[in-house]
Amino acid sequence: MTCPKIFVLLSLSVLLAAATAAPPVTLRQAADKAGILVGAAVRPSLFSEPAYSATLAREFNMVEPEDAMKWWVVRRDADTFDFRQGDEIVAFAQAHGMRVRGHCLVWDHNNPEWLARGHFGTDQMSQLLQQHIIRVMQHYAGQVFAWDVVNEALDEDGRFKDSPWYNRPGIGLAGKGSAYVEQAFRWAHQADPKALLFYNEAEAEGLNGKSDAVYAMVKDFKIRGVPIDGVGLQMHIPGLDFDTSQISPNIKRLTALGLQVHVTELDVSLPIGSGGSFSKDDLQRQAEIYRAIVRACVENPGCTAIQTWGFTDKYSWIGSHSHGTRGGALPFDRLYQPKPAYEAMLEEIARRSSR
Ligand code: 9MR
Protein backbone atom coordinates (compact mmCIF):
# COMPACT_ATOMS: atom_id res chain seq x y z
CA MET A 1 0.00 0.00 0.00
CA THR A 2 2.83 2.42 0.88
CA CYS A 3 4.84 1.76 -2.28
CA PRO A 4 2.39 3.28 -4.75
CA LYS A 5 2.04 6.41 -2.55
CA ILE A 6 5.79 6.94 -2.45
CA PHE A 7 5.90 6.32 -6.16
CA VAL A 8 3.19 8.96 -6.76
CA LEU A 9 4.96 11.46 -4.52
CA LEU A 10 8.29 10.86 -6.21
CA SER A 11 6.76 11.24 -9.65
CA LEU A 12 5.06 14.44 -8.58
CA SER A 13 8.25 15.95 -7.24
CA VAL A 14 10.13 14.97 -10.39
CA LEU A 15 7.43 16.64 -12.48
CA LEU A 16 7.49 19.74 -10.26
CA ALA A 17 11.27 20.01 -10.48
CA ALA A 18 11.09 19.69 -14.25
CA ALA A 19 8.43 22.40 -14.41
CA THR A 20 10.35 24.86 -12.23
CA ALA A 21 13.62 24.17 -14.04
CA ALA A 22 12.05 24.71 -17.46
CA PRO A 23 13.74 27.77 -18.95
CA PRO A 24 11.49 30.74 -19.70
CA VAL A 25 10.59 30.77 -23.37
CA THR A 26 9.63 34.43 -23.81
CA LEU A 27 11.19 37.66 -22.63
CA ARG A 28 8.06 38.37 -20.67
CA GLN A 29 8.17 35.04 -18.84
CA ALA A 30 11.84 35.55 -18.01
CA ALA A 31 11.22 39.12 -16.85
CA ASP A 32 8.21 38.15 -14.71
CA LYS A 33 10.29 35.48 -13.06
CA ALA A 34 13.17 37.88 -12.49
CA GLY A 35 10.91 40.61 -11.12
CA ILE A 36 12.01 43.08 -13.77
CA LEU A 37 10.11 45.03 -16.41
CA VAL A 38 10.80 44.45 -20.07
CA GLY A 39 9.14 46.96 -22.33
CA ALA A 40 8.85 48.40 -25.80
CA ALA A 41 7.94 51.78 -27.23
CA VAL A 42 4.75 51.44 -29.26
CA ARG A 43 2.59 53.17 -31.85
CA PRO A 44 -1.13 52.62 -31.27
CA SER A 45 -1.91 52.81 -34.99
CA LEU A 46 -0.17 49.43 -35.32
CA PHE A 47 -2.25 47.53 -32.75
CA SER A 48 -4.57 46.46 -35.58
CA GLU A 49 -1.73 44.46 -37.16
CA PRO A 50 -2.14 40.98 -35.64
CA ALA A 51 1.57 40.07 -35.60
CA TYR A 52 2.42 43.40 -33.96
CA SER A 53 -0.11 43.00 -31.14
CA ALA A 54 0.54 39.31 -30.61
CA THR A 55 4.32 39.72 -30.38
CA LEU A 56 4.01 42.73 -28.09
CA ALA A 57 1.62 41.04 -25.67
CA ARG A 58 3.56 37.77 -25.66
CA GLU A 59 7.04 39.22 -25.16
CA PHE A 60 6.69 42.34 -23.02
CA ASN A 61 5.18 43.27 -19.66
CA MET A 62 5.47 47.05 -20.19
CA VAL A 63 4.74 49.55 -22.96
CA GLU A 64 5.59 53.20 -23.51
CA PRO A 65 4.15 55.52 -26.14
CA GLU A 66 6.82 56.30 -28.73
CA ASP A 67 5.04 59.58 -29.53
CA ALA A 68 1.42 59.32 -28.34
CA MET A 69 1.83 61.26 -25.09
CA LYS A 70 4.10 63.99 -26.46
CA TRP A 71 3.03 67.63 -26.63
CA TRP A 72 2.60 67.62 -30.41
CA VAL A 73 0.09 64.76 -30.21
CA VAL A 74 -1.76 65.71 -27.02
CA ARG A 75 -1.82 69.48 -27.55
CA ARG A 76 -2.91 70.24 -31.12
CA ASP A 77 -3.96 73.66 -29.84
CA ALA A 78 -3.60 75.62 -26.66
CA ASP A 79 -7.06 74.88 -25.29
CA THR A 80 -7.52 71.16 -25.91
CA PHE A 81 -6.03 67.97 -24.61
CA ASP A 82 -6.33 64.99 -26.94
CA PHE A 83 -5.78 61.79 -24.99
CA ARG A 84 -7.13 59.36 -27.61
CA GLN A 85 -3.82 57.83 -28.71
CA GLY A 86 -2.48 57.53 -25.18
CA ASP A 87 -5.77 56.01 -24.02
CA GLU A 88 -5.49 53.34 -26.72
CA ILE A 89 -2.12 52.35 -25.32
CA VAL A 90 -3.45 52.22 -21.78
CA ALA A 91 -6.39 50.07 -22.95
CA PHE A 92 -4.03 47.67 -24.77
CA ALA A 93 -1.82 47.41 -21.71
CA GLN A 94 -4.75 46.79 -19.39
CA ALA A 95 -6.17 44.12 -21.69
CA HIS A 96 -2.84 42.29 -21.59
CA GLY A 97 -1.78 42.91 -17.99
CA MET A 98 1.10 45.24 -18.87
CA ARG A 99 2.46 48.35 -17.14
CA VAL A 100 2.53 51.73 -18.90
CA ARG A 101 5.50 54.09 -18.74
CA GLY A 102 4.73 57.70 -19.70
CA HIS A 103 6.93 59.76 -22.06
CA CYS A 104 7.47 62.75 -21.91
CA LEU A 105 6.25 65.97 -20.29
CA VAL A 106 9.11 68.43 -20.86
CA TRP A 107 11.37 68.39 -23.94
CA ASP A 108 12.90 71.07 -26.14
CA HIS A 109 11.98 69.03 -29.26
CA ASN A 110 8.74 68.34 -31.07
CA ASN A 111 6.57 70.85 -29.38
CA PRO A 112 3.52 72.05 -31.35
CA GLU A 113 3.86 74.99 -33.72
CA TRP A 114 1.42 77.14 -31.74
CA LEU A 115 3.71 76.84 -28.72
CA ALA A 116 6.94 77.43 -30.60
CA ARG A 117 5.57 80.47 -32.43
CA GLY A 118 3.27 81.75 -29.72
CA HIS A 119 5.55 84.53 -28.47
CA PHE A 120 4.49 83.72 -24.94
CA GLY A 121 6.16 85.42 -22.00
CA THR A 122 7.79 83.50 -19.16
CA ASP A 123 4.72 83.71 -16.90
CA GLN A 124 2.53 82.26 -19.63
CA MET A 125 5.07 79.51 -20.37
CA SER A 126 5.18 78.66 -16.69
CA GLN A 127 1.38 78.44 -16.52
CA LEU A 128 1.20 76.40 -19.71
CA LEU A 129 3.74 73.88 -18.44
CA GLN A 130 2.23 73.54 -15.01
CA GLN A 131 -1.25 73.09 -16.47
CA HIS A 132 0.07 70.52 -18.98
CA ILE A 133 1.87 68.43 -16.39
CA ILE A 134 -1.11 68.47 -14.06
CA ARG A 135 -3.79 67.69 -16.68
CA VAL A 136 -1.83 64.93 -18.39
CA MET A 137 -0.62 63.24 -15.23
CA GLN A 138 -4.00 63.44 -13.53
CA HIS A 139 -5.67 61.98 -16.63
CA TYR A 140 -3.32 58.98 -16.43
CA ALA A 141 -3.08 58.72 -12.63
CA GLY A 142 -3.32 55.07 -11.59
CA GLN A 143 -2.73 53.99 -15.20
CA VAL A 144 0.77 55.26 -15.92
CA PHE A 145 3.11 54.11 -13.15
CA ALA A 146 6.20 56.12 -14.15
CA TRP A 147 6.90 59.25 -16.20
CA ASP A 148 9.83 60.72 -18.04
CA VAL A 149 9.13 64.14 -16.57
CA VAL A 150 12.03 65.86 -18.32
CA ASN A 151 13.73 64.50 -21.41
CA GLU A 152 17.18 65.39 -22.75
CA ALA A 153 17.80 68.71 -21.00
CA LEU A 154 21.60 68.54 -21.45
CA ASP A 155 23.96 68.88 -24.40
CA GLU A 156 27.00 66.65 -25.11
CA ASP A 157 29.11 68.68 -22.68
CA GLY A 158 26.58 68.48 -19.89
CA ARG A 159 25.35 72.08 -20.25
CA PHE A 160 21.65 72.95 -20.26
CA LYS A 161 20.37 73.12 -23.82
CA ASP A 162 18.45 76.04 -25.19
CA SER A 163 14.79 75.19 -24.76
CA PRO A 164 11.38 76.86 -24.73
CA TRP A 165 11.18 75.70 -21.11
CA TYR A 166 14.65 76.80 -20.04
CA ASN A 167 15.56 80.06 -21.75
CA ARG A 168 13.54 80.56 -24.98
CA PRO A 169 11.84 82.24 -23.25
CA GLY A 170 11.69 79.68 -20.39
CA ILE A 171 9.42 79.46 -17.38
CA GLY A 172 11.22 82.25 -15.53
CA LEU A 173 14.27 80.26 -14.43
CA ALA A 174 16.65 80.92 -17.36
CA GLY A 175 20.32 80.88 -16.41
CA LYS A 176 19.56 78.95 -13.21
CA GLY A 177 20.70 75.55 -14.46
CA SER A 178 18.59 72.72 -13.16
CA ALA A 179 15.99 74.97 -11.49
CA TYR A 180 13.48 74.54 -14.33
CA VAL A 181 13.94 70.77 -14.24
CA GLU A 182 13.38 70.82 -10.49
CA GLN A 183 10.22 72.88 -10.92
CA ALA A 184 8.84 70.35 -13.40
CA PHE A 185 9.48 67.50 -10.95
CA ARG A 186 7.75 69.40 -8.15
CA TRP A 187 4.66 70.00 -10.30
CA ALA A 188 4.70 66.35 -11.40
CA HIS A 189 4.80 65.15 -7.81
CA GLN A 190 1.84 67.37 -6.93
CA ALA A 191 -0.09 66.10 -9.94
CA ASP A 192 0.31 62.39 -9.12
CA PRO A 193 2.18 61.69 -5.89
CA LYS A 194 2.13 57.94 -6.58
CA ALA A 195 3.82 58.07 -9.99
CA LEU A 196 7.54 57.36 -10.24
CA LEU A 197 9.33 60.38 -11.69
CA PHE A 198 12.29 59.97 -14.03
CA TYR A 199 14.85 62.20 -15.70
CA ASN A 200 15.53 60.65 -19.13
CA GLU A 201 18.76 61.31 -21.04
CA ALA A 202 20.55 60.33 -24.25
CA GLU A 203 24.25 59.52 -24.65
CA ALA A 204 24.72 59.31 -20.90
CA GLU A 205 25.01 55.53 -20.77
CA GLY A 206 28.69 55.20 -19.86
CA LEU A 207 30.99 57.44 -17.85
CA ASN A 208 31.44 60.72 -19.69
CA GLY A 209 30.97 64.47 -19.27
CA LYS A 210 27.27 64.24 -19.92
CA SER A 211 26.60 61.36 -17.55
CA ASP A 212 28.70 63.16 -14.91
CA ALA A 213 26.38 66.17 -15.30
CA VAL A 214 23.28 63.96 -14.99
CA TYR A 215 24.78 62.35 -11.90
CA ALA A 216 25.60 65.72 -10.32
CA MET A 217 22.10 67.05 -10.98
CA VAL A 218 20.20 64.06 -9.61
CA LYS A 219 22.54 63.77 -6.61
CA ASP A 220 21.79 67.38 -5.79
CA PHE A 221 18.05 66.67 -6.20
CA LYS A 222 18.25 63.70 -3.83
CA ILE A 223 20.19 65.70 -1.24
CA ARG A 224 17.68 68.57 -1.35
CA GLY A 225 14.59 66.34 -1.37
CA VAL A 226 13.44 67.17 -4.90
CA PRO A 227 10.92 64.43 -5.75
CA ILE A 228 12.80 62.23 -8.23
CA ASP A 229 12.69 58.43 -8.35
CA GLY A 230 14.92 57.48 -11.20
CA VAL A 231 17.05 58.10 -14.24
CA GLY A 232 16.24 56.79 -17.71
CA LEU A 233 19.29 55.87 -19.78
CA GLN A 234 18.15 55.81 -23.39
CA MET A 235 20.82 53.62 -25.04
CA HIS A 236 20.38 54.40 -28.71
CA ILE A 237 23.66 52.73 -29.64
CA PRO A 238 24.98 54.24 -32.87
CA GLY A 239 27.85 51.90 -33.75
CA LEU A 240 29.10 48.37 -33.26
CA ASP A 241 32.35 49.61 -31.72
CA PHE A 242 30.45 51.05 -28.74
CA ASP A 243 32.25 50.51 -25.41
CA THR A 244 29.74 48.88 -23.07
CA SER A 245 32.16 48.45 -20.16
CA GLN A 246 31.26 51.78 -18.55
CA ILE A 247 27.51 51.19 -18.38
CA SER A 248 27.44 49.06 -15.26
CA PRO A 249 29.59 51.50 -13.21
CA ASN A 250 27.32 54.34 -14.29
CA ILE A 251 24.19 52.42 -13.28
CA LYS A 252 25.89 51.52 -10.01
CA ARG A 253 26.65 55.11 -9.04
CA LEU A 254 23.11 56.25 -9.90
CA THR A 255 21.42 53.44 -7.98
CA ALA A 256 23.76 54.07 -5.04
CA LEU A 257 21.95 57.41 -4.67
CA GLY A 258 18.76 55.48 -3.96
CA LEU A 259 17.43 56.05 -7.48
CA GLN A 260 16.09 53.47 -9.89
CA VAL A 261 17.52 53.19 -13.36
CA HIS A 262 15.43 52.26 -16.38
CA VAL A 263 17.01 51.44 -19.72
CA THR A 264 14.45 53.35 -21.73
CA GLU A 265 15.15 53.43 -25.49
CA LEU A 266 17.52 50.60 -26.34
CA ASP A 267 18.32 49.96 -29.98
CA VAL A 268 21.56 49.16 -31.80
CA SER A 269 21.48 50.29 -35.41
CA LEU A 270 23.39 48.50 -38.18
CA PRO A 271 24.71 49.67 -41.53
CA ILE A 272 22.44 48.39 -44.28
CA GLY A 273 24.29 46.18 -46.77
CA SER A 274 23.58 45.89 -50.47
CA GLY A 275 20.18 44.36 -51.06
CA GLY A 276 18.98 45.71 -47.73
CA SER A 277 20.41 42.86 -45.67
CA PHE A 278 22.63 42.69 -42.60
CA SER A 279 25.80 40.66 -42.28
CA LYS A 280 25.81 37.69 -39.93
CA ASP A 281 28.81 39.18 -38.13
CA ASP A 282 27.01 42.48 -37.54
CA LEU A 283 23.94 40.68 -36.16
CA GLN A 284 26.20 38.73 -33.83
CA ARG A 285 28.08 41.82 -32.69
CA GLN A 286 24.76 43.57 -32.19
CA ALA A 287 23.61 40.69 -30.00
CA GLU A 288 26.73 41.03 -27.87
CA ILE A 289 25.98 44.72 -27.30
CA TYR A 290 22.41 43.87 -26.31
CA ARG A 291 23.79 41.19 -24.00
CA ALA A 292 26.23 43.55 -22.32
CA ILE A 293 23.57 46.21 -21.76
CA VAL A 294 20.97 43.81 -20.39
CA ARG A 295 23.63 42.24 -18.16
CA ALA A 296 24.68 45.67 -16.86
CA CYS A 297 21.07 46.25 -15.87
CA VAL A 298 20.23 42.89 -14.33
CA GLU A 299 23.44 42.80 -12.29
CA ASN A 300 22.45 46.06 -10.57
CA PRO A 301 19.33 45.47 -8.44
CA GLY A 302 18.26 49.12 -8.72
CA CYS A 303 17.98 48.78 -12.50
CA THR A 304 14.36 47.74 -12.71
CA ALA A 305 13.33 48.00 -16.37
CA ILE A 306 14.75 47.35 -19.81
CA GLN A 307 12.92 48.78 -22.76
CA THR A 308 13.61 48.75 -26.50
CA TRP A 309 12.60 51.64 -28.79
CA GLY A 310 10.07 49.69 -30.82
CA PHE A 311 10.58 45.94 -31.08
CA THR A 312 10.39 44.98 -34.76
CA ASP A 313 12.72 46.25 -37.49
CA LYS A 314 9.58 46.78 -39.55
CA TYR A 315 8.84 49.90 -37.52
CA SER A 316 11.74 51.90 -36.13
CA TRP A 317 12.66 55.58 -36.10
CA ILE A 318 16.19 54.69 -37.30
CA GLY A 319 15.20 54.24 -40.97
CA SER A 320 13.93 57.75 -41.60
CA HIS A 321 16.40 59.32 -39.19
CA SER A 322 19.39 57.82 -41.07
CA HIS A 323 17.81 58.42 -44.51
CA GLY A 324 17.73 54.69 -45.10
CA THR A 325 21.43 54.06 -44.47
CA ARG A 326 21.00 52.24 -41.15
CA GLY A 327 18.42 49.92 -39.66
CA GLY A 328 17.91 46.49 -38.16
CA ALA A 329 18.25 47.97 -34.70
CA LEU A 330 15.68 45.92 -32.78
CA PRO A 331 15.37 42.37 -31.37
CA PHE A 332 12.77 41.17 -33.91
CA ASP A 333 13.26 41.33 -37.67
CA ARG A 334 10.75 42.75 -40.14
CA LEU A 335 8.85 39.45 -40.13
CA TYR A 336 8.66 39.40 -36.33
CA GLN A 337 11.25 36.63 -36.11
CA PRO A 338 13.58 36.80 -33.09
CA LYS A 339 17.17 37.81 -33.91
CA PRO A 340 20.40 36.91 -32.07
CA ALA A 341 19.85 40.12 -30.06
CA TYR A 342 16.59 38.67 -28.77
CA GLU A 343 18.25 35.43 -27.70
CA ALA A 344 20.94 37.43 -25.89
CA MET A 345 18.33 39.49 -24.02
CA LEU A 346 16.41 36.36 -23.06
CA GLU A 347 19.50 34.55 -21.79
CA GLU A 348 20.65 37.48 -19.69
CA ILE A 349 17.24 38.12 -18.11
CA ALA A 350 16.80 34.41 -17.47
CA ARG A 351 20.20 34.36 -15.73
CA ARG A 352 18.85 36.81 -13.19
CA SER A 353 15.82 34.63 -12.53
CA SER A 354 18.02 31.63 -11.98
CA ARG A 355 20.05 33.29 -9.22
O1 9MR B 1 10.95 57.62 -32.22
C1 9MR B 1 10.41 58.93 -32.08
C2 9MR B 1 10.00 59.45 -33.43
O2 9MR B 1 8.89 58.72 -33.91
C3 9MR B 1 9.61 60.94 -33.30
O3 9MR B 1 9.40 61.45 -34.59
C4 9MR B 1 10.69 61.72 -32.59
C5 9MR B 1 10.26 63.13 -32.32
O4 9MR B 1 9.18 63.22 -31.43
O5 9MR B 1 10.99 61.13 -31.35
C6 9MR B 1 11.47 59.81 -31.46
O6 9MR B 1 11.73 59.33 -30.14
C7 9MR B 1 12.75 60.00 -29.41
C8 9MR B 1 12.33 60.00 -27.95
O7 9MR B 1 11.08 60.60 -27.80
C9 9MR B 1 13.36 60.70 -27.09
N1 9MR B 1 14.68 60.17 -27.30
C10 9MR B 1 15.13 60.05 -28.69
C11 9MR B 1 14.09 59.29 -29.50
C12 9MR B 1 14.58 59.05 -30.91
O8 9MR B 1 14.70 60.27 -31.58
PDB file of N, CA, C and O and ligand atoms in Angstrom, residues 43 66-67 70 72 103-104 107 110 151-152 200 202 234 236 265 309 317 321, ligand 1:
ATOM      1  N   ARG A  43       3.439  52.241 -31.102  1.00  0.00           N
ATOM      2  CA  ARG A  43       2.591  53.172 -31.853  1.00  0.00           C
ATOM      3  C   ARG A  43       1.195  52.565 -31.902  1.00  0.00           C
ATOM      4  O   ARG A  43       1.010  51.469 -32.469  1.00  0.00           O
ATOM      5  N   GLU A  66       5.658  55.721 -28.047  1.00  0.00           N
ATOM      6  CA  GLU A  66       6.822  56.299 -28.734  1.00  0.00           C
ATOM      7  C   GLU A  66       6.592  57.802 -28.923  1.00  0.00           C
ATOM      8  O   GLU A  66       7.491  58.605 -28.709  1.00  0.00           O
ATOM      9  N   ASP A  67       5.370  58.166 -29.305  1.00  0.00           N
ATOM     10  CA  ASP A  67       5.041  59.576 -29.529  1.00  0.00           C
ATOM     11  C   ASP A  67       3.707  59.996 -28.912  1.00  0.00           C
ATOM     12  O   ASP A  67       3.451  61.187 -28.757  1.00  0.00           O
ATOM     13  N   LYS A  70       3.280  62.781 -26.328  1.00  0.00           N
ATOM     14  CA  LYS A  70       4.095  63.994 -26.457  1.00  0.00           C
ATOM     15  C   LYS A  70       3.207  65.212 -26.718  1.00  0.00           C
ATOM     16  O   LYS A  70       2.089  65.086 -27.218  1.00  0.00           O
ATOM     17  N   TRP A  72       3.130  67.374 -29.068  1.00  0.00           N
ATOM     18  CA  TRP A  72       2.596  67.620 -30.409  1.00  0.00           C
ATOM     19  C   TRP A  72       1.434  66.701 -30.762  1.00  0.00           C
ATOM     20  O   TRP A  72       0.694  66.976 -31.695  1.00  0.00           O
ATOM     21  N   HIS A 103       5.794  59.071 -21.420  1.00  0.00           N
ATOM     22  CA  HIS A 103       6.929  59.764 -22.058  1.00  0.00           C
ATOM     23  C   HIS A 103       6.332  60.813 -22.991  1.00  0.00           C
ATOM     24  O   HIS A 103       5.503  60.439 -23.830  1.00  0.00           O
ATOM     25  N   CYS A 104       6.691  62.040 -22.901  1.00  0.00           N
ATOM     26  CA  CYS A 104       7.473  62.752 -21.906  1.00  0.00           C
ATOM     27  C   CYS A 104       6.809  64.122 -21.732  1.00  0.00           C
ATOM     28  O   CYS A 104       6.121  64.583 -22.628  1.00  0.00           O
ATOM     29  N   TRP A 107      10.293  68.660 -22.970  1.00  0.00           N
ATOM     30  CA  TRP A 107      11.375  68.387 -23.936  1.00  0.00           C
ATOM     31  C   TRP A 107      11.498  69.611 -24.824  1.00  0.00           C
ATOM     32  O   TRP A 107      10.482  70.245 -25.134  1.00  0.00           O
ATOM     33  N   ASN A 110      10.066  68.826 -30.695  1.00  0.00           N
ATOM     34  CA  ASN A 110       8.740  68.340 -31.074  1.00  0.00           C
ATOM     35  C   ASN A 110       7.601  68.888 -30.236  1.00  0.00           C
ATOM     36  O   ASN A 110       6.681  68.162 -29.849  1.00  0.00           O
ATOM     37  N   ASN A 151      12.961  65.285 -20.456  1.00  0.00           N
ATOM     38  CA  ASN A 151      13.728  64.498 -21.413  1.00  0.00           C
ATOM     39  C   ASN A 151      14.851  65.349 -22.010  1.00  0.00           C
ATOM     40  O   ASN A 151      14.601  66.481 -22.458  1.00  0.00           O
ATOM     41  N   GLU A 152      16.056  64.814 -21.992  1.00  0.00           N
ATOM     42  CA  GLU A 152      17.185  65.387 -22.746  1.00  0.00           C
ATOM     43  C   GLU A 152      17.388  66.891 -22.523  1.00  0.00           C
ATOM     44  O   GLU A 152      17.374  67.664 -23.475  1.00  0.00           O
ATOM     45  N   ASN A 200      15.132  61.542 -18.042  1.00  0.00           N
ATOM     46  CA  ASN A 200      15.532  60.648 -19.135  1.00  0.00           C
ATOM     47  C   ASN A 200      16.581  61.330 -20.008  1.00  0.00           C
ATOM     48  O   ASN A 200      16.390  62.478 -20.424  1.00  0.00           O
ATOM     49  N   ALA A 202      19.855  61.032 -23.158  1.00  0.00           N
ATOM     50  CA  ALA A 202      20.549  60.333 -24.249  1.00  0.00           C
ATOM     51  C   ALA A 202      22.058  60.445 -24.063  1.00  0.00           C
ATOM     52  O   ALA A 202      22.551  61.399 -23.461  1.00  0.00           O
ATOM     53  N   GLN A 234      18.824  56.178 -22.139  1.00  0.00           N
ATOM     54  CA  GLN A 234      18.153  55.812 -23.394  1.00  0.00           C
ATOM     55  C   GLN A 234      18.797  54.635 -24.111  1.00  0.00           C
ATOM     56  O   GLN A 234      18.122  53.717 -24.544  1.00  0.00           O
ATOM     57  N   HIS A 236      20.398  54.526 -27.254  1.00  0.00           N
ATOM     58  CA  HIS A 236      20.377  54.400 -28.713  1.00  0.00           C
ATOM     59  C   HIS A 236      21.844  54.221 -29.122  1.00  0.00           C
ATOM     60  O   HIS A 236      22.604  55.193 -29.142  1.00  0.00           O
ATOM     61  N   GLU A 265      15.362  53.311 -24.026  1.00  0.00           N
ATOM     62  CA  GLU A 265      15.145  53.426 -25.486  1.00  0.00           C
ATOM     63  C   GLU A 265      16.148  52.584 -26.270  1.00  0.00           C
ATOM     64  O   GLU A 265      16.631  52.979 -27.332  1.00  0.00           O
ATOM     65  N   TRP A 309      13.338  50.520 -28.161  1.00  0.00           N
ATOM     66  CA  TRP A 309      12.602  51.639 -28.786  1.00  0.00           C
ATOM     67  C   TRP A 309      11.897  51.113 -30.042  1.00  0.00           C
ATOM     68  O   TRP A 309      12.389  51.252 -31.142  1.00  0.00           O
ATOM     69  N   TRP A 317      12.346  54.195 -35.730  1.00  0.00           N
ATOM     70  CA  TRP A 317      12.661  55.583 -36.098  1.00  0.00           C
ATOM     71  C   TRP A 317      13.979  55.675 -36.858  1.00  0.00           C
ATOM     72  O   TRP A 317      14.230  56.642 -37.553  1.00  0.00           O
ATOM     73  N   HIS A 321      15.392  58.469 -39.817  1.00  0.00           N
ATOM     74  CA  HIS A 321      16.400  59.317 -39.187  1.00  0.00           C
ATOM     75  C   HIS A 321      17.743  59.222 -39.923  1.00  0.00           C
ATOM     76  O   HIS A 321      18.459  60.210 -40.070  1.00  0.00           O
TER      77      HIS A 321
HETATM   78  O1  9MR B   1      10.953  57.623 -32.224  1.00  0.00           O
HETATM   79  C1  9MR B   1      10.413  58.926 -32.083  1.00  0.00           C
HETATM   80  C2  9MR B   1       9.997  59.453 -33.429  1.00  0.00           C
HETATM   81  O2  9MR B   1       8.894  58.715 -33.907  1.00  0.00           O
HETATM   82  C3  9MR B   1       9.607  60.938 -33.299  1.00  0.00           C
HETATM   83  O3  9MR B   1       9.401  61.455 -34.589  1.00  0.00           O
HETATM   84  C4  9MR B   1      10.692  61.716 -32.593  1.00  0.00           C
HETATM   85  C5  9MR B   1      10.262  63.132 -32.322  1.00  0.00           C
HETATM   86  O4  9MR B   1       9.185  63.220 -31.429  1.00  0.00           O
HETATM   87  O5  9MR B   1      10.991  61.131 -31.349  1.00  0.00           O
HETATM   88  C6  9MR B   1      11.475  59.811 -31.455  1.00  0.00           C
HETATM   89  O6  9MR B   1      11.728  59.332 -30.142  1.00  0.00           O
HETATM   90  C7  9MR B   1      12.747  60.002 -29.407  1.00  0.00           C
HETATM   91  C8  9MR B   1      12.335  60.002 -27.952  1.00  0.00           C
HETATM   92  O7  9MR B   1      11.082  60.595 -27.805  1.00  0.00           O
HETATM   93  C9  9MR B   1      13.362  60.700 -27.094  1.00  0.00           C
HETATM   94  N1  9MR B   1      14.677  60.175 -27.295  1.00  0.00           N
HETATM   95  C10 9MR B   1      15.128  60.049 -28.686  1.00  0.00           C
HETATM   96  C11 9MR B   1      14.091  59.286 -29.498  1.00  0.00           C
HETATM   97  C12 9MR B   1      14.576  59.053 -30.909  1.00  0.00           C
HETATM   98  O8  9MR B   1      14.699  60.275 -31.578  1.00  0.00           O
END
